[in-house]
């Protein structure tokens, strides 16, 4: 993130953690989320919006930060969200996503609709090539790895866990079912066959 600038957009601001850090470097920060964030700071403007159609003109912000958001975007909307981020950025875009996450690990089964959900509501997995393809027109300046995980599975194990109702999934997550949008409940008791 640049040391200073005129304006920054925090896409997916939630509790304002990054917005407050950006306010130390930028004259004006816009904290955007699906519902209006509640952040008290004189240089932070909180707005409700959707990254699929950002209500800002081209090159409106010196820097756009989008951390821990793109993995939650529906796959059919991902390219559009990335185009919008690039469109409103005048100088710099900072992206933070899980790296090469195996979305079969820790899946959940919704007890309401029966659909299988990826862990933590992550609908997308990323590597450098995918991000470069999505961020058309940008030149990567720096790539950093904050943490690593070796969590991975294989097709057979994934199918067996699916048959068992995905009992070890991330059921305590805040994100609802991606399909029916109802809260994920703890897994149903397994039958003798599933065990």
mmCIF file with all atom_site columns, N, CA and C in Angstrom, residues 90-124:
data_model
loop_
_atom_site.group_PDB
_atom_site.id
_atom_site.type_symbol
_atom_site.label_atom_id
_atom_site.label_alt_id
_atom_site.label_comp_id
_atom_site.label_asym_id
_atom_site.label_entity_id
_atom_site.label_seq_id
_atom_site.pdbx_PDB_ins_code
_atom_site.Cartn_x
_atom_site.Cartn_y
_atom_site.Cartn_z
_atom_site.occupancy
_atom_site.B_iso_or_equiv
_atom_site.pdbx_formal_charge
_atom_site.auth_seq_id
_atom_site.auth_comp_id
_atom_site.auth_asym_id
_atom_site.auth_atom_id
_atom_site.pdbx_PDB_model_num
ATOM 1   N N  . UNK A 1 90  ? -7.089  4.510   -9.818  1.00 0.00 ? 90  UNK A N  1
ATOM 2   C CA . UNK A 1 90  ? -6.263  5.395   -10.635 1.00 0.00 ? 90  UNK A CA 1
ATOM 3   C C  . UNK A 1 90  ? -4.782  5.032   -10.581 1.00 0.00 ? 90  UNK A C  1
ATOM 4   N N  . UNK A 1 91  ? -4.320  4.472   -9.465  1.00 0.00 ? 91  UNK A N  1
ATOM 5   C CA . UNK A 1 91  ? -2.883  4.246   -9.301  1.00 0.00 ? 91  UNK A CA 1
ATOM 6   C C  . UNK A 1 91  ? -2.529  2.824   -8.872  1.00 0.00 ? 91  UNK A C  1
ATOM 7   N N  . UNK A 1 92  ? -3.235  2.296   -7.862  1.00 0.00 ? 92  UNK A N  1
ATOM 8   C CA . UNK A 1 92  ? -2.788  1.052   -7.234  1.00 0.00 ? 92  UNK A CA 1
ATOM 9   C C  . UNK A 1 92  ? -3.978  0.206   -6.798  1.00 0.00 ? 92  UNK A C  1
ATOM 10  N N  . UNK A 1 93  ? -3.844  -1.115  -6.959  1.00 0.00 ? 93  UNK A N  1
ATOM 11  C CA . UNK A 1 93  ? -4.835  -2.068  -6.473  1.00 0.00 ? 93  UNK A CA 1
ATOM 12  C C  . UNK A 1 93  ? -4.102  -3.070  -5.587  1.00 0.00 ? 93  UNK A C  1
ATOM 13  N N  . UNK A 1 94  ? -4.643  -3.303  -4.393  1.00 0.00 ? 94  UNK A N  1
ATOM 14  C CA . UNK A 1 94  ? -4.078  -4.278  -3.468  1.00 0.00 ? 94  UNK A CA 1
ATOM 15  C C  . UNK A 1 94  ? -5.121  -5.373  -3.263  1.00 0.00 ? 94  UNK A C  1
ATOM 16  N N  . UNK A 1 95  ? -4.748  -6.606  -3.601  1.00 0.00 ? 95  UNK A N  1
ATOM 17  C CA . UNK A 1 95  ? -5.659  -7.740  -3.519  1.00 0.00 ? 95  UNK A CA 1
ATOM 18  C C  . UNK A 1 95  ? -5.129  -8.724  -2.484  1.00 0.00 ? 95  UNK A C  1
ATOM 19  N N  . UNK A 1 96  ? -6.012  -9.242  -1.646  1.00 0.00 ? 96  UNK A N  1
ATOM 20  C CA . UNK A 1 96  ? -5.650  -10.290 -0.693  1.00 0.00 ? 96  UNK A CA 1
ATOM 21  C C  . UNK A 1 96  ? -6.619  -11.448 -0.811  1.00 0.00 ? 96  UNK A C  1
ATOM 22  N N  . UNK A 1 97  ? -6.097  -12.621 -1.165  1.00 0.00 ? 97  UNK A N  1
ATOM 23  C CA . UNK A 1 97  ? -6.928  -13.814 -1.318  1.00 0.00 ? 97  UNK A CA 1
ATOM 24  C C  . UNK A 1 97  ? -6.176  -15.033 -0.785  1.00 0.00 ? 97  UNK A C  1
ATOM 25  N N  . UNK A 1 98  ? -6.911  -16.089 -0.407  1.00 0.00 ? 98  UNK A N  1
ATOM 26  C CA . UNK A 1 98  ? -6.234  -17.341 -0.071  1.00 0.00 ? 98  UNK A CA 1
ATOM 27  C C  . UNK A 1 98  ? -5.537  -17.885 -1.320  1.00 0.00 ? 98  UNK A C  1
ATOM 28  N N  . UNK A 1 99  ? -4.372  -18.454 -1.130  1.00 0.00 ? 99  UNK A N  1
ATOM 29  C CA . UNK A 1 99  ? -3.553  -18.903 -2.252  1.00 0.00 ? 99  UNK A CA 1
ATOM 30  C C  . UNK A 1 99  ? -3.689  -20.409 -2.453  1.00 0.00 ? 99  UNK A C  1
ATOM 31  N N  . UNK A 1 100 ? -4.116  -20.789 -3.637  1.00 0.00 ? 100 UNK A N  1
ATOM 32  C CA . UNK A 1 100 ? -4.254  -22.193 -4.026  1.00 0.00 ? 100 UNK A CA 1
ATOM 33  C C  . UNK A 1 100 ? -5.002  -23.035 -2.987  1.00 0.00 ? 100 UNK A C  1
ATOM 34  N N  . UNK A 1 101 ? -6.083  -22.513 -2.490  1.00 0.00 ? 101 UNK A N  1
ATOM 35  C CA . UNK A 1 101 ? -6.875  -23.223 -1.491  1.00 0.00 ? 101 UNK A CA 1
ATOM 36  C C  . UNK A 1 101 ? -7.601  -24.396 -2.144  1.00 0.00 ? 101 UNK A C  1
ATOM 37  N N  . UNK A 1 102 ? -7.501  -25.570 -1.553  1.00 0.00 ? 102 UNK A N  1
ATOM 38  C CA . UNK A 1 102 ? -8.244  -26.735 -2.014  1.00 0.00 ? 102 UNK A CA 1
ATOM 39  C C  . UNK A 1 102 ? -9.649  -26.625 -1.436  1.00 0.00 ? 102 UNK A C  1
ATOM 40  N N  . UNK A 1 103 ? -10.602 -26.263 -2.259  1.00 0.00 ? 103 UNK A N  1
ATOM 41  C CA . UNK A 1 103 ? -11.963 -25.995 -1.808  1.00 0.00 ? 103 UNK A CA 1
ATOM 42  C C  . UNK A 1 103 ? -12.743 -27.256 -1.446  1.00 0.00 ? 103 UNK A C  1
ATOM 43  N N  . UNK A 1 104 ? -12.123 -28.422 -1.616  1.00 0.00 ? 104 UNK A N  1
ATOM 44  C CA . UNK A 1 104 ? -12.780 -29.666 -1.206  1.00 0.00 ? 104 UNK A CA 1
ATOM 45  C C  . UNK A 1 104 ? -12.548 -29.954 0.275   1.00 0.00 ? 104 UNK A C  1
ATOM 46  N N  . UNK A 1 105 ? -11.533 -29.346 0.865   1.00 0.00 ? 105 UNK A N  1
ATOM 47  C CA . UNK A 1 105 ? -11.201 -29.583 2.271   1.00 0.00 ? 105 UNK A CA 1
ATOM 48  C C  . UNK A 1 105 ? -12.172 -28.805 3.160   1.00 0.00 ? 105 UNK A C  1
ATOM 49  N N  . UNK A 1 106 ? -12.768 -29.476 4.124   1.00 0.00 ? 106 UNK A N  1
ATOM 50  C CA . UNK A 1 106 ? -13.658 -28.869 5.127   1.00 0.00 ? 106 UNK A CA 1
ATOM 51  C C  . UNK A 1 106 ? -14.960 -28.327 4.531   1.00 0.00 ? 106 UNK A C  1
ATOM 52  N N  . UNK A 1 107 ? -15.451 -28.975 3.479   1.00 0.00 ? 107 UNK A N  1
ATOM 53  C CA . UNK A 1 107 ? -16.746 -28.577 2.913   1.00 0.00 ? 107 UNK A CA 1
ATOM 54  C C  . UNK A 1 107 ? -17.865 -28.848 3.911   1.00 0.00 ? 107 UNK A C  1
ATOM 55  N N  . UNK A 1 108 ? -19.000 -28.219 3.668   1.00 0.00 ? 108 UNK A N  1
ATOM 56  C CA . UNK A 1 108 ? -20.172 -28.402 4.516   1.00 0.00 ? 108 UNK A CA 1
ATOM 57  C C  . UNK A 1 108 ? -21.346 -28.882 3.672   1.00 0.00 ? 108 UNK A C  1
ATOM 58  N N  . UNK A 1 109 ? -22.311 -29.493 4.324   1.00 0.00 ? 109 UNK A N  1
ATOM 59  C CA . UNK A 1 109 ? -23.568 -29.867 3.675   1.00 0.00 ? 109 UNK A CA 1
ATOM 60  C C  . UNK A 1 109 ? -24.680 -29.122 4.400   1.00 0.00 ? 109 UNK A C  1
ATOM 61  N N  . UNK A 1 110 ? -25.428 -28.335 3.651   1.00 0.00 ? 110 UNK A N  1
ATOM 62  C CA . UNK A 1 110 ? -26.512 -27.551 4.237   1.00 0.00 ? 110 UNK A CA 1
ATOM 63  C C  . UNK A 1 110 ? -27.661 -28.475 4.643   1.00 0.00 ? 110 UNK A C  1
ATOM 64  N N  . UNK A 1 111 ? -28.099 -28.366 5.879   1.00 0.00 ? 111 UNK A N  1
ATOM 65  C CA . UNK A 1 111 ? -29.195 -29.211 6.363   1.00 0.00 ? 111 UNK A CA 1
ATOM 66  C C  . UNK A 1 111 ? -30.549 -28.719 5.855   1.00 0.00 ? 111 UNK A C  1
ATOM 67  N N  . UNK A 1 112 ? -30.597 -27.503 5.326   1.00 0.00 ? 112 UNK A N  1
ATOM 68  C CA . UNK A 1 112 ? -31.856 -26.962 4.812   1.00 0.00 ? 112 UNK A CA 1
ATOM 69  C C  . UNK A 1 112 ? -32.108 -27.410 3.370   1.00 0.00 ? 112 UNK A C  1
ATOM 70  N N  . UNK A 1 113 ? -31.099 -27.224 2.503   1.00 0.00 ? 113 UNK A N  1
ATOM 71  C CA . UNK A 1 113 ? -31.300 -27.512 1.076   1.00 0.00 ? 113 UNK A CA 1
ATOM 72  C C  . UNK A 1 113 ? -30.494 -28.704 0.575   1.00 0.00 ? 113 UNK A C  1
ATOM 73  N N  . UNK A 1 114 ? -29.563 -29.207 1.393   1.00 0.00 ? 114 UNK A N  1
ATOM 74  C CA . UNK A 1 114 ? -28.770 -30.364 1.004   1.00 0.00 ? 114 UNK A CA 1
ATOM 75  C C  . UNK A 1 114 ? -27.583 -30.060 0.112   1.00 0.00 ? 114 UNK A C  1
ATOM 76  N N  . UNK A 1 115 ? -27.356 -28.803 -0.207  1.00 0.00 ? 115 UNK A N  1
ATOM 77  C CA . UNK A 1 115 ? -26.253 -28.435 -1.100  1.00 0.00 ? 115 UNK A CA 1
ATOM 78  C C  . UNK A 1 115 ? -24.902 -28.535 -0.386  1.00 0.00 ? 115 UNK A C  1
ATOM 79  N N  . UNK A 1 116 ? -23.879 -28.818 -1.169  1.00 0.00 ? 116 UNK A N  1
ATOM 80  C CA . UNK A 1 116 ? -22.513 -28.856 -0.652  1.00 0.00 ? 116 UNK A CA 1
ATOM 81  C C  . UNK A 1 116 ? -21.890 -27.485 -0.835  1.00 0.00 ? 116 UNK A C  1
ATOM 82  N N  . UNK A 1 117 ? -21.329 -26.959 0.257   1.00 0.00 ? 117 UNK A N  1
ATOM 83  C CA . UNK A 1 117 ? -20.714 -25.638 0.243   1.00 0.00 ? 117 UNK A CA 1
ATOM 84  C C  . UNK A 1 117 ? -19.210 -25.756 0.454   1.00 0.00 ? 117 UNK A C  1
ATOM 85  N N  . UNK A 1 118 ? -18.440 -24.875 -0.182  1.00 0.00 ? 118 UNK A N  1
ATOM 86  C CA . UNK A 1 118 ? -17.004 -24.854 0.077   1.00 0.00 ? 118 UNK A CA 1
ATOM 87  C C  . UNK A 1 118 ? -16.740 -24.279 1.470   1.00 0.00 ? 118 UNK A C  1
ATOM 88  N N  . UNK A 1 119 ? -15.552 -24.514 2.022   1.00 0.00 ? 119 UNK A N  1
ATOM 89  C CA . UNK A 1 119 ? -15.259 -24.013 3.373   1.00 0.00 ? 119 UNK A CA 1
ATOM 90  C C  . UNK A 1 119 ? -15.278 -22.496 3.430   1.00 0.00 ? 119 UNK A C  1
ATOM 91  N N  . UNK A 1 120 ? -15.780 -21.963 4.541   1.00 0.00 ? 120 UNK A N  1
ATOM 92  C CA . UNK A 1 120 ? -15.810 -20.531 4.832   1.00 0.00 ? 120 UNK A CA 1
ATOM 93  C C  . UNK A 1 120 ? -16.538 -19.718 3.769   1.00 0.00 ? 120 UNK A C  1
ATOM 94  N N  . UNK A 1 121 ? -17.333 -20.354 2.937   1.00 0.00 ? 121 UNK A N  1
ATOM 95  C CA . UNK A 1 121 ? -18.033 -19.640 1.878   1.00 0.00 ? 121 UNK A CA 1
ATOM 96  C C  . UNK A 1 121 ? -17.119 -19.229 0.729   1.00 0.00 ? 121 UNK A C  1
ATOM 97  N N  . UNK A 1 122 ? -15.946 -19.852 0.642   1.00 0.00 ? 122 UNK A N  1
ATOM 98  C CA . UNK A 1 122 ? -14.999 -19.513 -0.427  1.00 0.00 ? 122 UNK A CA 1
ATOM 99  C C  . UNK A 1 122 ? -15.416 -20.223 -1.714  1.00 0.00 ? 122 UNK A C  1
ATOM 100 N N  . UNK A 1 123 ? -15.917 -19.464 -2.642  1.00 0.00 ? 123 UNK A N  1
ATOM 101 C CA . UNK A 1 123 ? -16.403 -20.010 -3.904  1.00 0.00 ? 123 UNK A CA 1
ATOM 102 C C  . UNK A 1 123 ? -15.321 -20.046 -4.977  1.00 0.00 ? 123 UNK A C  1
ATOM 103 N N  . UNK A 1 124 ? -14.160 -19.417 -4.723  1.00 0.00 ? 124 UNK A N  1
ATOM 104 C CA . UNK A 1 124 ? -13.090 -19.331 -5.712  1.00 0.00 ? 124 UNK A CA 1
ATOM 105 C C  . UNK A 1 124 ? -11.742 -19.636 -5.076  1.00 0.00 ? 124 UNK A C  1
#
